[in-house]
GROMACS .gro file of C-alpha atoms in nm:
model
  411
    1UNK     CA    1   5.852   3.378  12.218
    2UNK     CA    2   5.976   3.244  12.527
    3UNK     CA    3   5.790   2.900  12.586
    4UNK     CA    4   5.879   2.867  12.922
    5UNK     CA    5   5.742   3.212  13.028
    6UNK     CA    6   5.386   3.078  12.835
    7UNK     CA    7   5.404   2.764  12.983
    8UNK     CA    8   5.442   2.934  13.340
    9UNK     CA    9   5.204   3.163  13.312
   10UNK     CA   10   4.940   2.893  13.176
   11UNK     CA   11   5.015   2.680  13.499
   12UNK     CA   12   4.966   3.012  13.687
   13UNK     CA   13   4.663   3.078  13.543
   14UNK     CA   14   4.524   2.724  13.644
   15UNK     CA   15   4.612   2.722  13.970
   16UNK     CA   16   4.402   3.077  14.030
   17UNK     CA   17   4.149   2.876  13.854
   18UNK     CA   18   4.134   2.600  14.087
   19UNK     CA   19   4.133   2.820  14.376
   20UNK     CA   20   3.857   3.035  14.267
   21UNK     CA   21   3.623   2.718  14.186
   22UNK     CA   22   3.694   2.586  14.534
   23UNK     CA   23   3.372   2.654  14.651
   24UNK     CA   24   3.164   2.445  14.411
   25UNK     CA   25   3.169   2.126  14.591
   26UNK     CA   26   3.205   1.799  14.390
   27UNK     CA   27   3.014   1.656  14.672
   28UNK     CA   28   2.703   1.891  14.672
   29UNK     CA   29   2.706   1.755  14.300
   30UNK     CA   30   2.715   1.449  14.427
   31UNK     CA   31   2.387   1.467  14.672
   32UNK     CA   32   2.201   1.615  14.464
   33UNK     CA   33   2.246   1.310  14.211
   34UNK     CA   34   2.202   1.052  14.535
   35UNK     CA   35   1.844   1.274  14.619
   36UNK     CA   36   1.734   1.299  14.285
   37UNK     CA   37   1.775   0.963  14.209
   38UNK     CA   38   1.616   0.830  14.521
   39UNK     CA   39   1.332   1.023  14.515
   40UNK     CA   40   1.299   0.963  14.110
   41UNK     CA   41   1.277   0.578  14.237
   42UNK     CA   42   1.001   0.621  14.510
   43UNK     CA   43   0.787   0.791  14.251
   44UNK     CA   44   0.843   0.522  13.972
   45UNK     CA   45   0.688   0.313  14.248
   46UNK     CA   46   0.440   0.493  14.302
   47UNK     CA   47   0.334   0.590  13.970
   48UNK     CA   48   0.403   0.257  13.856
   49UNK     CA   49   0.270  -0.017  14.111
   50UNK     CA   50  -0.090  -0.039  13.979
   51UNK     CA   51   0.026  -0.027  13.608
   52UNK     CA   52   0.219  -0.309  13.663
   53UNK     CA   53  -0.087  -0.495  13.857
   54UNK     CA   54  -0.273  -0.459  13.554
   55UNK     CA   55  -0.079  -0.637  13.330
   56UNK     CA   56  -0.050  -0.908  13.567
   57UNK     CA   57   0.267  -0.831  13.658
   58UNK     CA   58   0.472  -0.789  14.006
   59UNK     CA   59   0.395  -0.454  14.132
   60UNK     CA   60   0.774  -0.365  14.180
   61UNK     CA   61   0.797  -0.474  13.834
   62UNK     CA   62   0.904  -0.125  13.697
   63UNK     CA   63   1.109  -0.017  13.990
   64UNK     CA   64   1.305  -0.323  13.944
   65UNK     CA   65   1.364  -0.289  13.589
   66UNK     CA   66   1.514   0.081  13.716
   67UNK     CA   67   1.744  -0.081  13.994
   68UNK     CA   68   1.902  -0.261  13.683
   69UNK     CA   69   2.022   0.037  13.517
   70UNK     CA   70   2.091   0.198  13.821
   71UNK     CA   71   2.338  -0.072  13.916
   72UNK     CA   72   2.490  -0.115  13.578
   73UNK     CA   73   2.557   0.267  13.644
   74UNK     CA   74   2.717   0.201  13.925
   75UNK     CA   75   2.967   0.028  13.770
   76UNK     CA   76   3.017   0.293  13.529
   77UNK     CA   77   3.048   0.556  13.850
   78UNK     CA   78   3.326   0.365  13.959
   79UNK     CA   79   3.506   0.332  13.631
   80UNK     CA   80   3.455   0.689  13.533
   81UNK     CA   81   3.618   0.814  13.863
   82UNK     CA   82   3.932   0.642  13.803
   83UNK     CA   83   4.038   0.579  13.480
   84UNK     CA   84   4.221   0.864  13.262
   85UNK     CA   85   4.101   1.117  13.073
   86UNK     CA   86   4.266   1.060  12.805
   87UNK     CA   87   4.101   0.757  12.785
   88UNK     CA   88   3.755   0.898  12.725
   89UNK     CA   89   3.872   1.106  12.436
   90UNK     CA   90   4.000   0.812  12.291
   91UNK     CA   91   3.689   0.641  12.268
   92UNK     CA   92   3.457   0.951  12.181
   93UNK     CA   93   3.483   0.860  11.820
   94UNK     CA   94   3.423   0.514  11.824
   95UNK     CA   95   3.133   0.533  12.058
   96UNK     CA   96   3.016   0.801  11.802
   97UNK     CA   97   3.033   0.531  11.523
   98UNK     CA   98   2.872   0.228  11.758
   99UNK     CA   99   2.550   0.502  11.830
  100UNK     CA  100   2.499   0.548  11.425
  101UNK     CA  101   2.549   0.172  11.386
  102UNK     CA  102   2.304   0.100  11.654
  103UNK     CA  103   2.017   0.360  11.501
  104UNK     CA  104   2.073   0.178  11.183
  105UNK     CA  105   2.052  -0.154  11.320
  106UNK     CA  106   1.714  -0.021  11.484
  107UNK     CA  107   1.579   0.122  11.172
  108UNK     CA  108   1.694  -0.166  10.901
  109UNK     CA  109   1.729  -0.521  11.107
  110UNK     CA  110   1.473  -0.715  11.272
  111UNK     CA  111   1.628  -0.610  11.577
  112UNK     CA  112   1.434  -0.329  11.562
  113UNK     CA  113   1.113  -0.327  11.751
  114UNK     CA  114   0.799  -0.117  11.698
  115UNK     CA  115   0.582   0.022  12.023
  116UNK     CA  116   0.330   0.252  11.973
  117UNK     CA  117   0.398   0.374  11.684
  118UNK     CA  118   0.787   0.445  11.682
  119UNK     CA  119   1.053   0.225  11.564
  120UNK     CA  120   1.300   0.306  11.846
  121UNK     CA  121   1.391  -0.007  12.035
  122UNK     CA  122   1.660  -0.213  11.993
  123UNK     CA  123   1.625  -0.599  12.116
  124UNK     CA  124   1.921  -0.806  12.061
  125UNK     CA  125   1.811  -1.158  12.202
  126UNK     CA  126   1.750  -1.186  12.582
  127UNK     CA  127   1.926  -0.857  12.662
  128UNK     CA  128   1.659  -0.572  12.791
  129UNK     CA  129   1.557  -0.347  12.531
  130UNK     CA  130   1.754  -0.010  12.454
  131UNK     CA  131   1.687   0.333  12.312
  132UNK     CA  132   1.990   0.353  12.080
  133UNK     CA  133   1.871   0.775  12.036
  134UNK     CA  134   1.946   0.766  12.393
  135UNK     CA  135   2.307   0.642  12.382
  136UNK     CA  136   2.326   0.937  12.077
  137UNK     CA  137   2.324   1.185  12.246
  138UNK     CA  138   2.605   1.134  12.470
  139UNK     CA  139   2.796   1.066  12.144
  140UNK     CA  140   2.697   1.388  12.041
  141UNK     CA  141   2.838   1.562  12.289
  142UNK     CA  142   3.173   1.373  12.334
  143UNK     CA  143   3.195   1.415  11.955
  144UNK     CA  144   3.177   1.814  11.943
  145UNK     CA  145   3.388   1.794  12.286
  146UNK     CA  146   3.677   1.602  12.093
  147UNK     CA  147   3.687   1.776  11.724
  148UNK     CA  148   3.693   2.113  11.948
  149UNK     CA  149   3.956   2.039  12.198
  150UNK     CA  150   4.172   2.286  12.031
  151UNK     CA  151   4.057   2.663  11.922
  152UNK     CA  152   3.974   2.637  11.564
  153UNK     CA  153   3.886   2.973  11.516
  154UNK     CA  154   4.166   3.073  11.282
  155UNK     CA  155   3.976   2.806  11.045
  156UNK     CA  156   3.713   2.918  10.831
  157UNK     CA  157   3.360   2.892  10.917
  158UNK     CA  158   3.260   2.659  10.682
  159UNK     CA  159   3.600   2.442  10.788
  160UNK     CA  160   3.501   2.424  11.142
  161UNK     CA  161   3.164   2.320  11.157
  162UNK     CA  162   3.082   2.153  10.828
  163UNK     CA  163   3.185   1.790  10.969
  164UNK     CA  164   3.012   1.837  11.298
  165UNK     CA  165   2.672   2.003  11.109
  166UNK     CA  166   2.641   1.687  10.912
  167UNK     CA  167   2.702   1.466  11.184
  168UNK     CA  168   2.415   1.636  11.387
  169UNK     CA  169   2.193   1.631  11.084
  170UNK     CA  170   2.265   1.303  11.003
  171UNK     CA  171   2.201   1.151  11.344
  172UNK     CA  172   1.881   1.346  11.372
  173UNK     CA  173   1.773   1.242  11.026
  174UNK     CA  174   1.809   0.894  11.161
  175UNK     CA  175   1.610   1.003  11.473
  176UNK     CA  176   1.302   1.104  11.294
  177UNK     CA  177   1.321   0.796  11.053
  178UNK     CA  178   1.194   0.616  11.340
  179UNK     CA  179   0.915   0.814  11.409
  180UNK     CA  180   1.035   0.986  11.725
  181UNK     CA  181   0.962   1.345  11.634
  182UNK     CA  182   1.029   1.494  11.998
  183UNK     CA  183   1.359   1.315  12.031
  184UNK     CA  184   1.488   1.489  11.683
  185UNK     CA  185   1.375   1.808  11.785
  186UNK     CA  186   1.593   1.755  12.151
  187UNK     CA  187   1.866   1.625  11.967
  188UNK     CA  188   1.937   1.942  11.743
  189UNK     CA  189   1.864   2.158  12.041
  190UNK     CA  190   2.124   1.988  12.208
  191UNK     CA  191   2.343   2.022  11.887
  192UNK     CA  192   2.268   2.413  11.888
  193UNK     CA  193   2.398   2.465  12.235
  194UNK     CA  194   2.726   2.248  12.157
  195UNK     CA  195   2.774   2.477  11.837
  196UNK     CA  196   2.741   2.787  12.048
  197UNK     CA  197   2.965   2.623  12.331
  198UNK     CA  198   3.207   2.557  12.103
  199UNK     CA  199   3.256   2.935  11.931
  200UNK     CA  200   2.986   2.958  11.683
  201UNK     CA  201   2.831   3.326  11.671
  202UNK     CA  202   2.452   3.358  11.771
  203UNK     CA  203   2.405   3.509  11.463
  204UNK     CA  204   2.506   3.252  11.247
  205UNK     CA  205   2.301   2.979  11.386
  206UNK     CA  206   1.987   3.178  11.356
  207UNK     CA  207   2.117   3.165  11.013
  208UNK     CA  208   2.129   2.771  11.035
  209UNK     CA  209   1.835   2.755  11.233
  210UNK     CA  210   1.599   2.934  10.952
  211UNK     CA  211   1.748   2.715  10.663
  212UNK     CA  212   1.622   2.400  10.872
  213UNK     CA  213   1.280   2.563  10.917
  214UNK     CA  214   1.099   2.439  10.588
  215UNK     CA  215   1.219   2.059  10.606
  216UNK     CA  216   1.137   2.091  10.983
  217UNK     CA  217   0.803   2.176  10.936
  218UNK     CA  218   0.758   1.978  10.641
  219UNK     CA  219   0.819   1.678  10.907
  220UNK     CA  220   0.642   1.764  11.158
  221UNK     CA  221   0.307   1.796  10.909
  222UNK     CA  222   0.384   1.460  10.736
  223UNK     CA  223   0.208   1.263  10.953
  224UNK     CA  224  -0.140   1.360  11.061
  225UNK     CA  225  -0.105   1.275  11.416
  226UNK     CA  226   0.197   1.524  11.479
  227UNK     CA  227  -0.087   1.790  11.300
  228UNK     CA  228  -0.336   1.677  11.548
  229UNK     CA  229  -0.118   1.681  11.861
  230UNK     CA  230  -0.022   2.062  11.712
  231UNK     CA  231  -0.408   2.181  11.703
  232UNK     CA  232  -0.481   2.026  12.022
  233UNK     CA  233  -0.212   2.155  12.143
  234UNK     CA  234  -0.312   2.561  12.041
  235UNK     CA  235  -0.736   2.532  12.078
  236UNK     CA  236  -0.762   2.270  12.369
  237UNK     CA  237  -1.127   2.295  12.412
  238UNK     CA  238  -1.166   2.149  12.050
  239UNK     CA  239  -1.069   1.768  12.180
  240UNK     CA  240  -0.999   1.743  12.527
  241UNK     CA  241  -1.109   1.376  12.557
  242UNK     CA  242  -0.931   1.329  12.245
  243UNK     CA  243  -0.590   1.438  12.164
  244UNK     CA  244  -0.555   1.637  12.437
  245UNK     CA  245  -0.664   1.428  12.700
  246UNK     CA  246  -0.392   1.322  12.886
  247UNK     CA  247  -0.282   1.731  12.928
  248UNK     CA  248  -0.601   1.804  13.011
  249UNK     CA  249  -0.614   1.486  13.293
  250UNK     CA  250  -0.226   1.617  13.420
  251UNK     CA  251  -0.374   1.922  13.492
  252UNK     CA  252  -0.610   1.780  13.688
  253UNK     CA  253  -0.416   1.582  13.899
  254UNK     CA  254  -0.185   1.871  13.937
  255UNK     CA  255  -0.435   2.058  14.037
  256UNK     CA  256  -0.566   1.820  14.313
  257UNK     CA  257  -0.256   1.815  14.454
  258UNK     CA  258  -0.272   2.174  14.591
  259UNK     CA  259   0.026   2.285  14.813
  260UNK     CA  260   0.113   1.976  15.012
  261UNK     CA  261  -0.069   1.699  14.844
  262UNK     CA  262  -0.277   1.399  14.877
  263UNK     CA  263  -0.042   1.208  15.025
  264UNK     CA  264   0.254   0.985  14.878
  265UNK     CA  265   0.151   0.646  14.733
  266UNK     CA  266  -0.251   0.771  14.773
  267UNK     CA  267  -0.286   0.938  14.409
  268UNK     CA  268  -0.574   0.866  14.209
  269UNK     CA  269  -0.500   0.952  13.872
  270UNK     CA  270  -0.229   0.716  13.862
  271UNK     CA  271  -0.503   0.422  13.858
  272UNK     CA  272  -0.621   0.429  13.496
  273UNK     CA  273  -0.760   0.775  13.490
  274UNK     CA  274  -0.384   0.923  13.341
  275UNK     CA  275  -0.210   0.693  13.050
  276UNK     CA  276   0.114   0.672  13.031
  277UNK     CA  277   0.170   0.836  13.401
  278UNK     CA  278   0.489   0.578  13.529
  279UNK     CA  279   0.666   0.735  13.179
  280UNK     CA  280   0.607   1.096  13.019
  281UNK     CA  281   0.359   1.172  13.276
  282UNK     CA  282   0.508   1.067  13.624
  283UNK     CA  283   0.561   1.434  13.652
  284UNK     CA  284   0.175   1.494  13.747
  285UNK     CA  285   0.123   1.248  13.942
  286UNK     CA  286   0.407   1.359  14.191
  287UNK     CA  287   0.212   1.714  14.188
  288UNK     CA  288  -0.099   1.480  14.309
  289UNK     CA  289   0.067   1.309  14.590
  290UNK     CA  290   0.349   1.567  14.719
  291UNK     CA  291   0.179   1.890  14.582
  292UNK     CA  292   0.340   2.190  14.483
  293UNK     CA  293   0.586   2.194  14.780
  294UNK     CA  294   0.757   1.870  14.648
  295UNK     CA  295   0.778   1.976  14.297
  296UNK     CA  296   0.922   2.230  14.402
  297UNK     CA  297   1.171   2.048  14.580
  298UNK     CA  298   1.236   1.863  14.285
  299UNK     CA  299   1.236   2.163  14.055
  300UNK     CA  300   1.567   2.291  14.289
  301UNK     CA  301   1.736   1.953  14.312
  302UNK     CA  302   1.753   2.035  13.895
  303UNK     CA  303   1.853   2.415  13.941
  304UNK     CA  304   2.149   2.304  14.139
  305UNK     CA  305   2.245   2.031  13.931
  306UNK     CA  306   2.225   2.262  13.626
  307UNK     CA  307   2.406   2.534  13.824
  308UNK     CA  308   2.720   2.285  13.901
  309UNK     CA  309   2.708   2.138  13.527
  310UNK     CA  310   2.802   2.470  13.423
  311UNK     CA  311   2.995   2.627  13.638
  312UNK     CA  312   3.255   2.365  13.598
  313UNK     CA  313   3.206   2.400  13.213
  314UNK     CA  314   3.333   2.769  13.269
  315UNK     CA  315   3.590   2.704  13.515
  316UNK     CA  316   3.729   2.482  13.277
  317UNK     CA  317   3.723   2.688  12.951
  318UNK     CA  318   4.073   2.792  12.951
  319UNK     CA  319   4.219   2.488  13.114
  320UNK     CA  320   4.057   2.215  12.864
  321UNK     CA  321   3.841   2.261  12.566
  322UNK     CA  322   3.738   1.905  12.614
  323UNK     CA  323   3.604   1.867  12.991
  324UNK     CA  324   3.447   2.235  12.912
  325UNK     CA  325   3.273   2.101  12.620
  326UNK     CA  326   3.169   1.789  12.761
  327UNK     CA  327   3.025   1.929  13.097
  328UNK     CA  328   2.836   2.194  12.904
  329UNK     CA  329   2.699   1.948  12.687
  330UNK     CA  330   2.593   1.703  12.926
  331UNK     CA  331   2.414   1.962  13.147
  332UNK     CA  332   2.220   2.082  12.889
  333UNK     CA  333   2.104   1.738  12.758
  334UNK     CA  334   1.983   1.663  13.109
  335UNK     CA  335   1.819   2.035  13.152
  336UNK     CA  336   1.669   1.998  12.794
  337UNK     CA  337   1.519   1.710  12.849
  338UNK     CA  338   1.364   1.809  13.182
  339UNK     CA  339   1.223   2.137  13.070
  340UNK     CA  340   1.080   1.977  12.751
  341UNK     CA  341   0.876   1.710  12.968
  342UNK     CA  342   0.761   1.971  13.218
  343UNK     CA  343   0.659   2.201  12.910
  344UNK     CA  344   0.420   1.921  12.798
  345UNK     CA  345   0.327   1.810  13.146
  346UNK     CA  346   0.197   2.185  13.234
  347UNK     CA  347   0.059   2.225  12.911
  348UNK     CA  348   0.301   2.494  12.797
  349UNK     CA  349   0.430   2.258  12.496
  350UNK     CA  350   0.237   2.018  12.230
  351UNK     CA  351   0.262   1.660  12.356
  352UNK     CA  352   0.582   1.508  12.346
  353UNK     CA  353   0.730   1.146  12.396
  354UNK     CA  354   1.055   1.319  12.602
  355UNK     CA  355   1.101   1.156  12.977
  356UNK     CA  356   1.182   1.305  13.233
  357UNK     CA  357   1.487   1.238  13.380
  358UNK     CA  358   1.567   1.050  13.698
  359UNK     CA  359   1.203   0.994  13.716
  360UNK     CA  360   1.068   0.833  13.429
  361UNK     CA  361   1.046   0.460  13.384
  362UNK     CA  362   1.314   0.375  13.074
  363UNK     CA  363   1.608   0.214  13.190
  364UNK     CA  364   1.779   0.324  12.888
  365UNK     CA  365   1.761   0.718  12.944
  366UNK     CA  366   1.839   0.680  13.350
  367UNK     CA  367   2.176   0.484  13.269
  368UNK     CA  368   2.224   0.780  12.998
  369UNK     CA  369   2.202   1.049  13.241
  370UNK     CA  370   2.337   0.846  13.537
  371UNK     CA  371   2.662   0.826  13.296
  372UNK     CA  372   2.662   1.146  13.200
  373UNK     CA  373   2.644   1.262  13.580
  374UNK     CA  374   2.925   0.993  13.667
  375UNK     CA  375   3.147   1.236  13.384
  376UNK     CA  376   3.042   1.530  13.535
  377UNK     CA  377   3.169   1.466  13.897
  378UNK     CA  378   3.463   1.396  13.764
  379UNK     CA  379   3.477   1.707  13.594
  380UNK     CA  380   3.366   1.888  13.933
  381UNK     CA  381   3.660   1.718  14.075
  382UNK     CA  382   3.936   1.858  13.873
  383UNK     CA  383   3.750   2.192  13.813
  384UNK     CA  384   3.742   2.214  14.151
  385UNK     CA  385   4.116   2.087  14.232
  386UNK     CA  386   4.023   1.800  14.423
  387UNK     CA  387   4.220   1.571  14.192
  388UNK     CA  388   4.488   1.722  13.902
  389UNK     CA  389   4.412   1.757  13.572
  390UNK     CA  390   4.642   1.500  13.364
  391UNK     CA  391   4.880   1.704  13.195
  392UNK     CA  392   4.979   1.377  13.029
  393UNK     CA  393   4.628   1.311  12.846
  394UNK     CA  394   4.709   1.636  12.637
  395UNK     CA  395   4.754   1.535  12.311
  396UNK     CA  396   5.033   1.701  12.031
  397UNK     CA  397   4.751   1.932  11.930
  398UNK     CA  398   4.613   2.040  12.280
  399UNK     CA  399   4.970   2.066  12.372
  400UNK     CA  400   5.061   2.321  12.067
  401UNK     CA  401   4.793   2.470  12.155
  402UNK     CA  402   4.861   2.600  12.519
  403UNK     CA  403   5.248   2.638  12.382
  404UNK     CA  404   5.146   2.829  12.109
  405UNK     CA  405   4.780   2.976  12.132
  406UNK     CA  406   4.800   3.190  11.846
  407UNK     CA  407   4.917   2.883  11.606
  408UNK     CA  408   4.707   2.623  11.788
  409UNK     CA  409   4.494   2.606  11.474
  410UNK     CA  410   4.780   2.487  11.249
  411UNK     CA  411   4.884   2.215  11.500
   0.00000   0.00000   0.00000
């Protein structure tokens, strides 16, 4: 084999890459994060204002909360953008072992604080409270990224996803210790799409998927309220000031809202009538105020940030396992999430605890995504050969493995 010819013809092959993925701006990416995030404030406020007047608290109470995380992501942004690449595979394991150490500390220290029913906050002295599921997931995904960033399919199949099926199992396990059904559920779906991103045959996950059936649903009826939410859910006219009641109220004020709306900031539901509406429910009262015109504003500002994600997850497929992985992974988390809260929102899924991002109040998930968007521009930029891919963050392994493609897997 003549490296040389391989090596040229890999460097060839990149560069038609880069020239075909010109067109996918990083900076369209880039606005839509900017709108979304704006507008995802405006409605916090909104939603939020009189909730926070109740409680005796300033009514900008929840938006400033947000601006916290929103500036600490900032930060992030910035440090993202500039520092290598290699550096963020270095640290994929070790923030992979700080999330398990954090849902431990949440489930077995004092630190651990109970709200409505969940044991999923973490409160360590005067620092705000965290969601350390939150800060899991983008583990997740930075784990599968890494352990795949060389073909392993000359391995067997039991070889090459054994470690990464027990670390999704085991992080979920720890997910549904503290109560937080929904947020298990999101978290294997999001391990699902990394195993099929990273070579796993539709066919065998159906497999996987039926084995985890019977302890699934052996959960999910453990605990009579999940069994309530689940009837309400299917015969809605058997509780709907019960269960079902804050479904049944979204509707409502979804309906109200008609094509334009009510108005921004002159919503009614948000004042008492719908619980919960500056969190899982913020999605309604936007319907109320902006109608189905800015929903469906909103609803696009997602398409096109799902539509970037992964488009730069296939224009980098056969220039870095690792940035293909990642951006995949990322986009899905965010697009999971969002279809999951709309589901519930519209009625189409049982009630779930799952926030919707960029609008929800929850510092903790905004700085998530915000972080994981912050990874994906940069991933834009070198898919899109705005800035080069480091040739020098390749390590030995990735480095056999463009060399030597059919003996990567030995490397």
């Amino acid at each position: 084999m003549d490296i040389r010819r391989e090596f040229d013809d890999y460097q060839q092959q990149t560069e038609s890459l880069v020239e075909a993925g010109g067109n996918f701006s990083p900076f369209t990416f880039l606005c839509v994060v900017v709108l979304i995030t704006g507008f995802g404030l405006i409605m916090l406020y909104s939603a939020s204002y009189n909730e926070a007047l109740i409680h005796n608290l300033p009514h900008h109470y929840f938006l400033t909360r947000q601006l916290m995380f929103v500036a600490l992501a900032l930060v992030v942004f910035v440090v993202i953008r500039f520092i290598p690449i290699s550096w963020i595979k270095m640290f994929s394991y070790p923030i992979l072992l700080v999330s398990l150490l954090l849902l431990l500390m949440t489930l077995f220290t004092p630190f651990g604080q109970e709200r409505l029913g969940s044991r999923r906050w973490l409160q360590i002295g005067p620092l705000p409270s965290l969601q350390p599921s939150e800060f899991a997931k983008l583990a997740l995904v930075l784990f599968y990224a890494y352990y795949f960033r060389f073909d392993r399919s000359n391995q067997s199949l039991l070889r090459r996803f054994l470690l990464p099926f027990l670390v999704s199992i085991g992080m979920t396990l720890l997910i549904f210790l503290q109560r937080d059904y929904s947020s298990a559920a999101l978290f294997l779906a999001i391990s699902f799409s990394l195993m099929l991103a990273s070579g796993l045959r539709i066919s065998t996950l159906l497999i996987m998927f039926a084995f985890l059936v019977p302890p699934a649903l052996v959960g999910l009826f453990s605990q009579s309220y999940r069994v309530k939410r689940i009837v309400s859910f299917l015969f809605p006219s058997l509780d709907p000031v019960g269960m079902n009641y804050q479904v049944t109220t979204s509707l409502k004020a979804i309906q109200k809202g008609g094509l334009f709306g009510v108005g921004l900031g002159n919503g009614t539901y948000k004042l008492g009538l719908l619980p919960e509406v500056q969190s899982d429910f913020i999605f309604a009262s936007m319907c109320e105020e902006l109608g189905l015109a800015g929903c469906a504003f909103v609803l696009i500002l997602f398409a096109m940030l799902a539509i970037l994600g992964y488009n730069a997850a296939a224009r980098m497929r056969d220039r870095d396992r690792f940035l293909s992985i990642t951006a995949f992974g990322l986009t899905s988390m965010i697009l999971f999430q969002a279809i999951l809260n709309l589901g519930v929102v519209t009625a189409m899924l049982p009630p779930t605890g799952i926030p919707l991002p960029f609008f929800s109040q929850g510092g903790t998930n905004l700085f998530i995504v915000l972080t994981s968007c912050s990874i994906l521009y940069r991933i834009l930029l070198i898919s899109s050969g705005k800035i080069p891919l480091q040739k020098s963050s390749l390590d030995e392994g990735e480095r056999k493995a463009i060399l030597f493609p059919d003996e990567g897997e030995r490397s």
